[in-house]
Coordinates of C-alpha atoms (C1' of nucleotides) in Angstrom, one line a residue:
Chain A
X1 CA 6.7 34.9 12.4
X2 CA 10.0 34.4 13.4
X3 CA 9.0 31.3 14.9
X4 CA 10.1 29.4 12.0
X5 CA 13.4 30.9 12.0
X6 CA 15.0 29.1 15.1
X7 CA 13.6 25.8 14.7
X8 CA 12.4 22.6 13.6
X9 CA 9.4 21.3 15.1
X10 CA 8.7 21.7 18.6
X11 CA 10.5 24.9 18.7
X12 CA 11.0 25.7 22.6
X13 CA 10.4 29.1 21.5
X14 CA 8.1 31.1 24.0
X15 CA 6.4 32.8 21.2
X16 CA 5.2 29.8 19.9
X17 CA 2.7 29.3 22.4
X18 CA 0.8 32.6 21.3
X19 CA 0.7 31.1 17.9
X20 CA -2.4 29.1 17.0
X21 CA -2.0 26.3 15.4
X22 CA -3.8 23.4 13.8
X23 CA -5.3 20.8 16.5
X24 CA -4.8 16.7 16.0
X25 CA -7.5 14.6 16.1
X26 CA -8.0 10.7 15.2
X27 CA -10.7 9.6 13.7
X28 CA -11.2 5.0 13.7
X29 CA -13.4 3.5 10.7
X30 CA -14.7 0.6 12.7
X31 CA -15.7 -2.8 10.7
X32 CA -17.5 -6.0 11.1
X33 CA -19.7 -8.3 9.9
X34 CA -23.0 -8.8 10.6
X35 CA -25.6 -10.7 9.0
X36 CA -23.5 -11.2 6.2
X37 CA -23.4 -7.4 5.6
X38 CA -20.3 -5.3 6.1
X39 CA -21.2 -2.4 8.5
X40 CA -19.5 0.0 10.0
X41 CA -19.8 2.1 13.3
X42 CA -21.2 5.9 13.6
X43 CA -21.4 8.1 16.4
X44 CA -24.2 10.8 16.3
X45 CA -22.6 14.2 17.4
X46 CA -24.6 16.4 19.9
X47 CA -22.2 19.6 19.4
X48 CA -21.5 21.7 16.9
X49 CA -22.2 23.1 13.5
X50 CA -22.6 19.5 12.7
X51 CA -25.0 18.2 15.6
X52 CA -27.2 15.8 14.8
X53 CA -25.1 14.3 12.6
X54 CA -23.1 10.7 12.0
X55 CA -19.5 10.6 12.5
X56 CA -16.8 8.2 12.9
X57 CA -16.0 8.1 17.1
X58 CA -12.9 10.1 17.3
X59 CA -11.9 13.1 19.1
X60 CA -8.7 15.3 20.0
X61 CA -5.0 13.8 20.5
X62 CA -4.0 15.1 24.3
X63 CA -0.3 15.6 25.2
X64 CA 1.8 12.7 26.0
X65 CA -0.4 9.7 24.2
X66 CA 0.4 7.9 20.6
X67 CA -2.1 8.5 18.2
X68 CA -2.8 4.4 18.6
X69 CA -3.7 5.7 22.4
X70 CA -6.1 8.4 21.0
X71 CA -7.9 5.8 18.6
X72 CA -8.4 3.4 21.5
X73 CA -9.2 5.9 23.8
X74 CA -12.0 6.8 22.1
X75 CA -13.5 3.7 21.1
X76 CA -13.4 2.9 24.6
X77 CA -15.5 6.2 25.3
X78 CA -17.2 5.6 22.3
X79 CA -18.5 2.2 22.1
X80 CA -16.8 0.7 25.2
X81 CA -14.9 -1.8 22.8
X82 CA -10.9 -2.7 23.5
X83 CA -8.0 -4.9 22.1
X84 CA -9.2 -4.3 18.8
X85 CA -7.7 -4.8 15.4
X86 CA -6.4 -0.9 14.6
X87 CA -4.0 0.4 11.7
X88 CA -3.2 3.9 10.7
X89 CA -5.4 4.9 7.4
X90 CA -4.5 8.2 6.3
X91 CA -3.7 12.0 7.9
X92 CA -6.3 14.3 6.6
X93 CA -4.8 18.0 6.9
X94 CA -7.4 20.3 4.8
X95 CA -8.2 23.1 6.9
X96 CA -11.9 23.7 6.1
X97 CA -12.8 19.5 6.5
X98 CA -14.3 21.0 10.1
X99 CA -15.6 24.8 9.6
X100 CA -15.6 25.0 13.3
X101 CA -11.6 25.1 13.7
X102 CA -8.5 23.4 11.9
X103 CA -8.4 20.3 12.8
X104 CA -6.3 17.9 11.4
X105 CA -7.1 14.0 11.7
X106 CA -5.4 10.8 11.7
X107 CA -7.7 8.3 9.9
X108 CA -7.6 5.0 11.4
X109 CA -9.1 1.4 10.6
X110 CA -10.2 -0.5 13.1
X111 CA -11.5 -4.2 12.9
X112 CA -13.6 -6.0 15.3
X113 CA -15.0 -9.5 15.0
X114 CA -18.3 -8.9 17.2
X115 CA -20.1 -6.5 16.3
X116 CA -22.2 -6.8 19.4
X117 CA -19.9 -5.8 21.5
X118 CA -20.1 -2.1 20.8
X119 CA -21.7 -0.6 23.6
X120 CA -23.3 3.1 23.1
X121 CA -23.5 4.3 26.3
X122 CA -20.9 7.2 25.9
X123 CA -22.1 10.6 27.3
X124 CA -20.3 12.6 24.5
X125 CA -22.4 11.6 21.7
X126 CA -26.0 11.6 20.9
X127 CA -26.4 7.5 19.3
X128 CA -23.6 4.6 18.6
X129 CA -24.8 2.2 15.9
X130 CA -23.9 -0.2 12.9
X131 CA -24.8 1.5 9.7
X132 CA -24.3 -1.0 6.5
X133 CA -21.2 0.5 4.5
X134 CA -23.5 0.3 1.2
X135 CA -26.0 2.7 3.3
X136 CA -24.5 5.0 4.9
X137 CA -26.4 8.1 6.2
X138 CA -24.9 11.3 5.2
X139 CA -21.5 12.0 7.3
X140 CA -20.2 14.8 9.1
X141 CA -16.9 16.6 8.5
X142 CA -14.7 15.2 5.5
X143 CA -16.1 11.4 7.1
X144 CA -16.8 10.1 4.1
X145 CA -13.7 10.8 2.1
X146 CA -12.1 9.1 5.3
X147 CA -15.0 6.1 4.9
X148 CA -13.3 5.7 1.3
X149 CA -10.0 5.3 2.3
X150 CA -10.7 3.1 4.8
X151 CA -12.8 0.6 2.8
X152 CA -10.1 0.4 -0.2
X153 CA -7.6 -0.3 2.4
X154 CA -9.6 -3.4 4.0
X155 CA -10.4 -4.4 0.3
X156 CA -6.8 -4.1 -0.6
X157 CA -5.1 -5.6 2.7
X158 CA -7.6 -8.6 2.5
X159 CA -6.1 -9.3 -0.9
X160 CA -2.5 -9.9 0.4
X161 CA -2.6 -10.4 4.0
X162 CA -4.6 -12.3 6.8
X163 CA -6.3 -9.1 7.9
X164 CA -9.4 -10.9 7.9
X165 CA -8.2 -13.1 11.6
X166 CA -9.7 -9.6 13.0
X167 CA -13.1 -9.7 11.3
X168 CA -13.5 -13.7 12.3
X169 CA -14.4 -15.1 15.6
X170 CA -11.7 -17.0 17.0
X171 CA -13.4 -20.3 15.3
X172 CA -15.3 -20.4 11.8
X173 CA -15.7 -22.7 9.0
X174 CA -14.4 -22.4 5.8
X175 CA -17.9 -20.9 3.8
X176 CA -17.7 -18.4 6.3
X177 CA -14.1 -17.1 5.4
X178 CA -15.2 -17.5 1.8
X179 CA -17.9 -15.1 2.6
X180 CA -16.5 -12.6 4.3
X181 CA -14.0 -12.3 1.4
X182 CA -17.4 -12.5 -0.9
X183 CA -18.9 -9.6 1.0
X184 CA -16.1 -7.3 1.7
X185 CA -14.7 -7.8 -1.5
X186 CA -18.3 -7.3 -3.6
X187 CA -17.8 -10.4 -5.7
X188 CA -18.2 -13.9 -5.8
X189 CA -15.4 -16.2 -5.3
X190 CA -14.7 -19.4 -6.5
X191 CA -14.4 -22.1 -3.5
X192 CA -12.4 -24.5 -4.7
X193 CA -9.5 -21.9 -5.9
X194 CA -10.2 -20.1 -3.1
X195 CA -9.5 -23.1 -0.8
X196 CA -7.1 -24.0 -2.4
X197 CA -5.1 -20.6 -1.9
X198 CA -5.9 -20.0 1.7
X199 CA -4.6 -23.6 2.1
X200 CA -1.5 -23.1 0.4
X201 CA -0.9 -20.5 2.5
X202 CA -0.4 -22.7 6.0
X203 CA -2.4 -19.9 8.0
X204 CA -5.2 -21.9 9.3
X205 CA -5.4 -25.0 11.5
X206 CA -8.1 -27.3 11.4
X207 CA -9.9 -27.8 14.5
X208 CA -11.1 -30.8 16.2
X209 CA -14.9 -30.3 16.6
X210 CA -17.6 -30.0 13.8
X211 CA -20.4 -27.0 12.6
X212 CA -23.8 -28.6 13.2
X213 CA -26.1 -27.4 11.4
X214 CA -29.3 -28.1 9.0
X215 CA -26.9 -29.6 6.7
X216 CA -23.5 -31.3 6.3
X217 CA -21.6 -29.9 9.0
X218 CA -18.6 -27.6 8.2
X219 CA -14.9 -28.4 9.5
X220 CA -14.1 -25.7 12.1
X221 CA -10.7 -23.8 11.8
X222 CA -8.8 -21.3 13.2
X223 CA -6.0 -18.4 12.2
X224 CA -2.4 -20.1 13.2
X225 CA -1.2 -16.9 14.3
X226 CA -4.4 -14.3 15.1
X227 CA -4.1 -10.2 14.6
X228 CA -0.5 -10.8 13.2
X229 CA -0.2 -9.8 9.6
X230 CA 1.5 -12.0 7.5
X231 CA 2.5 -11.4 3.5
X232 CA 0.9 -12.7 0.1
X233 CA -2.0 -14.3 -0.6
X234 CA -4.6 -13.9 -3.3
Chain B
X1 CA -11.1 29.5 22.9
X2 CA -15.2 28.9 22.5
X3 CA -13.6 27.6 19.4
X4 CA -13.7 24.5 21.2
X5 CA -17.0 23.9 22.6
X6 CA -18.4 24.1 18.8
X7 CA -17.2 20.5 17.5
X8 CA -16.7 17.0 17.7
X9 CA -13.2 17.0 17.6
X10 CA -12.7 19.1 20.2
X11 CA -14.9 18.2 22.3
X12 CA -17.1 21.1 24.6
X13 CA -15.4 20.6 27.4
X14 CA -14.2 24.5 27.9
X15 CA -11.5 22.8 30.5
X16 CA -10.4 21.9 26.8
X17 CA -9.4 25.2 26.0
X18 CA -6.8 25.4 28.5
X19 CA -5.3 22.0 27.7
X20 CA -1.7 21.8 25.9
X21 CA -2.3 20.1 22.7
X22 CA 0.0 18.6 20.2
X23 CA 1.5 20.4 17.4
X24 CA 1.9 19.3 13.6
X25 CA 4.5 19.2 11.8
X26 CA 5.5 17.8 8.3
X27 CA 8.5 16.2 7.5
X28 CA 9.7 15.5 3.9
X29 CA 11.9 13.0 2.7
X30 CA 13.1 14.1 -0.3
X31 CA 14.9 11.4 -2.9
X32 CA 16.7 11.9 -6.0
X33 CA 19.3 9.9 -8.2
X34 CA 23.0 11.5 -8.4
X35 CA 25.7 9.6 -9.9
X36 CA 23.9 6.0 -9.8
X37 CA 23.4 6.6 -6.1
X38 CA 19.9 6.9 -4.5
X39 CA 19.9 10.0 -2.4
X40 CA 18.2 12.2 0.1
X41 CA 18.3 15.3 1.3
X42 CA 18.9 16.2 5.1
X43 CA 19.5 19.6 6.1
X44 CA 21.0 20.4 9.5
X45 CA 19.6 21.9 12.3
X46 CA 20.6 24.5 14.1
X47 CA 18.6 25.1 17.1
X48 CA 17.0 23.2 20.3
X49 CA 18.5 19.9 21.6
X50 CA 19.4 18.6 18.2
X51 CA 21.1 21.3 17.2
X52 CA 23.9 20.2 14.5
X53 CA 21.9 17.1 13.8
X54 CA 21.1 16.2 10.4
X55 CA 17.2 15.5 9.8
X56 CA 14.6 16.2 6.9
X57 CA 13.4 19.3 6.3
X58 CA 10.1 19.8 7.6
X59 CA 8.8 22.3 10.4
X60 CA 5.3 23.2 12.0
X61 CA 1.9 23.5 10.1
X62 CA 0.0 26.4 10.2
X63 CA -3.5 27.3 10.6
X64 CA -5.3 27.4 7.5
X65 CA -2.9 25.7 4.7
X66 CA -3.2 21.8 3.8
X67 CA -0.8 19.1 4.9
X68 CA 0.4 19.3 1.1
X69 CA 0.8 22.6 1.4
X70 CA 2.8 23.2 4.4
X71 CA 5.2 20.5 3.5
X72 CA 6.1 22.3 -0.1
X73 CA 6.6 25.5 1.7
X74 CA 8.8 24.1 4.2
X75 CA 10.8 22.6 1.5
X76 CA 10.7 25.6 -0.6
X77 CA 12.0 27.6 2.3
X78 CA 14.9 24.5 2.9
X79 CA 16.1 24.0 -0.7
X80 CA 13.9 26.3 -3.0
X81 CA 12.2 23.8 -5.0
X82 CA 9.2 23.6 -6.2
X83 CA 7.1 21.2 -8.0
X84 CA 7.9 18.1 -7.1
X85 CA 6.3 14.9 -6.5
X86 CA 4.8 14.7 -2.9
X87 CA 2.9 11.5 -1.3
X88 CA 2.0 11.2 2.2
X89 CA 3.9 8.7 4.2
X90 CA 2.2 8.1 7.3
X91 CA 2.0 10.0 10.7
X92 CA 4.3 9.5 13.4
X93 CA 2.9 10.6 16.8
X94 CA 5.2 9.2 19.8
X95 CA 5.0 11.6 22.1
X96 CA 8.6 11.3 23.0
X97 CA 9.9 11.5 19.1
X98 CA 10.6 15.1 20.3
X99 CA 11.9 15.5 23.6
X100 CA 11.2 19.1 23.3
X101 CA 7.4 18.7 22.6
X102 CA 4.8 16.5 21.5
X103 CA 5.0 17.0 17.7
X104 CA 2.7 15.1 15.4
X105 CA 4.8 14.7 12.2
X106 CA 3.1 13.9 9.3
X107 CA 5.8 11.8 7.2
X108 CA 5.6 12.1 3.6
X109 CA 8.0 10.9 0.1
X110 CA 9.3 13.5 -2.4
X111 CA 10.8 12.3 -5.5
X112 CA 12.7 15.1 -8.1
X113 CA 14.7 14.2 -11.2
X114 CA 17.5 16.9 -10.8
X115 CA 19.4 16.9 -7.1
X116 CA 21.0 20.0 -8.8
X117 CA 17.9 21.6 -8.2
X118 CA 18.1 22.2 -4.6
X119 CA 19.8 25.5 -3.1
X120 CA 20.7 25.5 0.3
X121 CA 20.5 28.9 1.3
X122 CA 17.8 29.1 3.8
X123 CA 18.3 30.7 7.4
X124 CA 16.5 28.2 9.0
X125 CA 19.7 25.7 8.8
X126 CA 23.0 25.5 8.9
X127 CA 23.2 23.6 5.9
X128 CA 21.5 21.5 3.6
X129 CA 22.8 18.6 1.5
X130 CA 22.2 15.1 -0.4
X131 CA 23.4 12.1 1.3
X132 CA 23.7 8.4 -0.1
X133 CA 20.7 6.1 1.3
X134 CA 23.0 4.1 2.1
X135 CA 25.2 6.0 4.5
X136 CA 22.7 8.7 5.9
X137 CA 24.4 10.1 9.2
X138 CA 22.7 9.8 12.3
X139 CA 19.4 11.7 12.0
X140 CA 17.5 14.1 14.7
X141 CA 14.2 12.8 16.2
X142 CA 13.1 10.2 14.9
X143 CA 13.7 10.6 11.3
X144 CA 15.6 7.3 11.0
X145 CA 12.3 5.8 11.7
X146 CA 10.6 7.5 8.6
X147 CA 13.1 6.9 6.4
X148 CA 12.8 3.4 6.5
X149 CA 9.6 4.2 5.9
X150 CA 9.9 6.5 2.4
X151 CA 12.6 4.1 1.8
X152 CA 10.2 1.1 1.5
X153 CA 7.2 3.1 -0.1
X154 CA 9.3 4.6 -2.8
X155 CA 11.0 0.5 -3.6
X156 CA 6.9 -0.8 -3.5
X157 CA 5.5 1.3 -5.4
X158 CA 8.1 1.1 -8.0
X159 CA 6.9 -2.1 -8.4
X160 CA 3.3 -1.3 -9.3
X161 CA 3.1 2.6 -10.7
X162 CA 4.6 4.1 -12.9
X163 CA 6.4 6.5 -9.9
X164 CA 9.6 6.3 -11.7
X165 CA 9.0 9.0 -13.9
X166 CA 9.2 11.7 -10.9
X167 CA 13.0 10.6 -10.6
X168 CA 14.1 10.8 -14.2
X169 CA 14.3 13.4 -16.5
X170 CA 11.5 14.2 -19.0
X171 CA 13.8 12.2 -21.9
X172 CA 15.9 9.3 -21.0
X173 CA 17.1 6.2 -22.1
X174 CA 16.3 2.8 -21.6
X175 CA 19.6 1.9 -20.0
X176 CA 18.6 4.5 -18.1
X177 CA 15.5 3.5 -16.6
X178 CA 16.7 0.6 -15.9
X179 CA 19.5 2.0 -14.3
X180 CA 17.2 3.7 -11.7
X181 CA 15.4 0.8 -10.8
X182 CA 18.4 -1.3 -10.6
X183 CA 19.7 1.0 -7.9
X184 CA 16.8 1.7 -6.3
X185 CA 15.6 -2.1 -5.9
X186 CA 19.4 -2.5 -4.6
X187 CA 18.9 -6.1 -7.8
X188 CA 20.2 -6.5 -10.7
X189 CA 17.4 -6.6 -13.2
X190 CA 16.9 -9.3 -16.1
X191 CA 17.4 -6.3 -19.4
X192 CA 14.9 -8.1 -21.8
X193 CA 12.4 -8.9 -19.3
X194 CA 12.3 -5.5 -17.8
X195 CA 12.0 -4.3 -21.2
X196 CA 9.3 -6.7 -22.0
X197 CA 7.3 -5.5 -19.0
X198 CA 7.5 -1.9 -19.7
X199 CA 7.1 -2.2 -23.1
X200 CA 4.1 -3.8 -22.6
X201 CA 2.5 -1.2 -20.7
X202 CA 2.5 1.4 -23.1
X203 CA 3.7 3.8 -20.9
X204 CA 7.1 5.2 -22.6
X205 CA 6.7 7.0 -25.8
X206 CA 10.1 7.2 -28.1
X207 CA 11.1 10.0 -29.3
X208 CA 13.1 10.7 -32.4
X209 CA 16.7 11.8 -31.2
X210 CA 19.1 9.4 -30.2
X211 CA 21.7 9.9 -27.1
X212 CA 25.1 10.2 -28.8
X213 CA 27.7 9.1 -26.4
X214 CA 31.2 7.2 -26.3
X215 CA 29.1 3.9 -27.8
X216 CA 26.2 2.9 -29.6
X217 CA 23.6 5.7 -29.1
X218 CA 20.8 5.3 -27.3
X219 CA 17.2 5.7 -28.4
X220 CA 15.5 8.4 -26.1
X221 CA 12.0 8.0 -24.5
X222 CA 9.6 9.9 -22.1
X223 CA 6.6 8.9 -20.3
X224 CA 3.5 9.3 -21.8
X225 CA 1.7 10.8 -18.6
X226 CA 4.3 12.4 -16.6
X227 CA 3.9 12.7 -13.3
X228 CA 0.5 10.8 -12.9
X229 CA 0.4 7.5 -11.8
X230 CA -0.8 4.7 -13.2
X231 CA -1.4 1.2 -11.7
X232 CA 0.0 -2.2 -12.6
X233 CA 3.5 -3.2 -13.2
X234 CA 5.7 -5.3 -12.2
Chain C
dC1 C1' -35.3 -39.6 0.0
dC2 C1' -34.9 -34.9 -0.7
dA3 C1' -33.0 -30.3 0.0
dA4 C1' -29.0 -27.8 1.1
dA5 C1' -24.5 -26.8 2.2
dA6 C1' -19.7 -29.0 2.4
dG7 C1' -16.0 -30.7 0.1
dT8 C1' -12.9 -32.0 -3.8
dG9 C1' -9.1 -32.2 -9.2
dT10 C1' -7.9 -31.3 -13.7
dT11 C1' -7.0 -28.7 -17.7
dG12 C1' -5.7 -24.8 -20.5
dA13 C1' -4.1 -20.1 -20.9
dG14 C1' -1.3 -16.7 -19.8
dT15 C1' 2.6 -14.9 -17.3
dA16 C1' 7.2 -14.9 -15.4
dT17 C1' 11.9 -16.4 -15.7
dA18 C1' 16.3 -17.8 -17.4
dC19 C1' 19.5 -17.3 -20.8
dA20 C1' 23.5 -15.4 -25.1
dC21 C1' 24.4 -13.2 -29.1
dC22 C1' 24.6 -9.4 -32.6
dC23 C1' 24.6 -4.2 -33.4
dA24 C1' 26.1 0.6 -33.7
dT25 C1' 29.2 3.8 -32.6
dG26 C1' 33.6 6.6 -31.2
dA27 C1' 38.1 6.3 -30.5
Chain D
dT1 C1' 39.4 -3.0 -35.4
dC2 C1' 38.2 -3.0 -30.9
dA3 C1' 36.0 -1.7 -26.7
dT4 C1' 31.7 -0.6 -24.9
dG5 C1' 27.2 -0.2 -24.0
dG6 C1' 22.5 -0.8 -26.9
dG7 C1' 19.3 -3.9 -28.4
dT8 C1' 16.8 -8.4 -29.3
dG9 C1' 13.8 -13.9 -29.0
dT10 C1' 12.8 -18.4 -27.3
dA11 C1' 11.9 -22.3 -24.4
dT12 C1' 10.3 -23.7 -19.9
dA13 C1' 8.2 -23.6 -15.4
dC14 C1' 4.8 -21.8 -12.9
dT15 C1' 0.6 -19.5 -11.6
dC16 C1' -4.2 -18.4 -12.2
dA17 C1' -8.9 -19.2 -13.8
dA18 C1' -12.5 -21.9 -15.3
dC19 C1' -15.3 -25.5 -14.5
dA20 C1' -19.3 -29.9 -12.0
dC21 C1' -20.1 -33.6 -9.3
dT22 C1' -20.1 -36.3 -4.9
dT23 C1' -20.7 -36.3 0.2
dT24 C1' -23.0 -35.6 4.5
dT25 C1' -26.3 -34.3 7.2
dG26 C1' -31.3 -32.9 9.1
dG27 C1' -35.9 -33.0 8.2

DNA sequence: CCAAAAGTGTTGAGTATACACCCATGA
DNA sequence: TCATGGGTGTATACTCAACACTTTTGG
């Protein structure tokens, strides 16, 4: 085609538009915590060569929005949730990861700290739930290559940076930061090194009030700067 | 299109069908080491509103080829090379990166030991040619934006793979190696430590020869496991 | 007073950094 | 023999990992 002849990118070329061409899609990895279980959010699709089955909420990229837009748009649609924690994963391009057209999709990771928040009440899909990342039904598409990318990335990024201010409620205590790092991370930690590194790192303030519980109640604290990514750390 | 109705991503609204959609594109920056400079290669466009602008080569996916794919044809078509390392950047989807269109450009890093390699004798630009990082001209869309980007991948991860190995030629010398980091890492580096600290890694295997220069020759060395890459390093 | 979770320091090992001189060669 | 780049070791500071007991509360 001699499209490819007169231009770059957009080509203002007429012939262009006769051309098909691959479509854009995003496609968000949603996490939280819950019940000290990391989960992650699934759509059940009612279309499609792959109806009936689980998929990260996503959809087509429209003319004139970012591909941030397109993430949030459709986990608004989706699940009803906004201002969200979202970072770009991962663009996954292989024509035959949706049989039904070429489709190519920006991975996304997105972080909430409330898991209940999610509402399903979108007419475009079948089901909205929290599936446990260690059980995750079988997924449509090329979902769970995208599912693997996504849970490296929080893995990694929780290693060097305070990621985890987007998985927390605004206010926590310190065991609970311990195990989310515990749970995400699949390993024990130990406390005292690991207060001692989060504490070296100035992120947190302590907060006034105290944890009640059964037991000795926990000091409270919060992220110093929340949803803002700061360097370095374990 | 009934193309659409049958998927997630596309959602079944048929009104889809009729709806503009953004395009893909891929856009490669391409590094290489000349003359203790770290370059890149920009070719120059010669149609649309950045006509005579300098930018990376890159162009339009098509239907049924990977992102991989479409971004070693485009720079096979640019500069007629072939083989080279290739890692996806990230995606950069502001609608208005293109005032001609909304282009989704998938970003990603080439590395190549031999600048000499490229030939500049594609139709599609006016001309194609390495620039010094350091002074690039100004660049079409926004590829200033992604070249920060590469610019930043390529110094990380030669901190912690063994990615060097894609800018050097299969036999080298210490000094050598050194040499690239140096200039890449825009630091001096410490020449026992660094030796320490590769050594140690066991990547390098020596070879017998020696370079013969003006001075005391130079033991030669090649990585063990070219062009695959290993974790861990500095 | 007992069960359970919260909170707290020290030591040893390993790693990273700083630093200066001799070597081999060609000209 | 000299100019030039190639090649080598050690001492110190720092960082990371291992490890167990006391405190505070509710029941």
């Amino acid at each position: 085609m001699a499209v490819e002849t007169l231009q770059h990118q957009a080509s203002m070329d007429a012939r262009d538009a006769e051309v098909a061409r691959p479509k854009v899609a995003v496609d968000t990895v949603l996490f939280a915590i819950e019940g000290e279980r990391l989960k992650c959010y699934l759509v059940q699709l009612t279309a499609g060569a792959a109806a009936g089955k689980w998929a990260f909420p996503g959809g087509l990229v429209r003319v004139g929005e970012t591909l941030d837009e397109a993430a949030r748009r459709e986990l608004e649609d989706a699940a009803s949730l906004r201002d969200l924690y979202l970072e770009q994963l991962f663009s996954f391009g292989d024509p035959s990861r949706d049989p039904g057209a070429h489709v190519v999709s920006v991975g996304y990771l997105g972080l909430i700290d409330d898991a209940g928040a999610a509402i399903s009440r979108s007419r475009k899909y079948a089901a909205g739930r929290w599936f446990e990342v260690a059980r995750l039904p079988a997924l449509a598409y090329d979902h769970s290559i995208i599912a693997e990318y996504a849970l490296r990335r929080l893995k990694s990024k929780l290693e060097y940076t305070n990621i985890a201010c987007n998985l927390l409620p605004p206010t926590f205590s310190f065991a609970e930061l311990e195990e989310l790092y515990a749970t995400v991370l699949e390993r024990p930690l130990d406390r005292r090194n690991f207060r001692r590194r989060i504490m070296a790192m100035g992120l947190l303030k302590r907060l006034p009030g105290k944890r009640r519980g059964a037991h000795r109640p926990a000091a409270l604290y919060a992220f110093r700067q929340r949803s803002v990514q700061a360097i370095e750390m374990l």
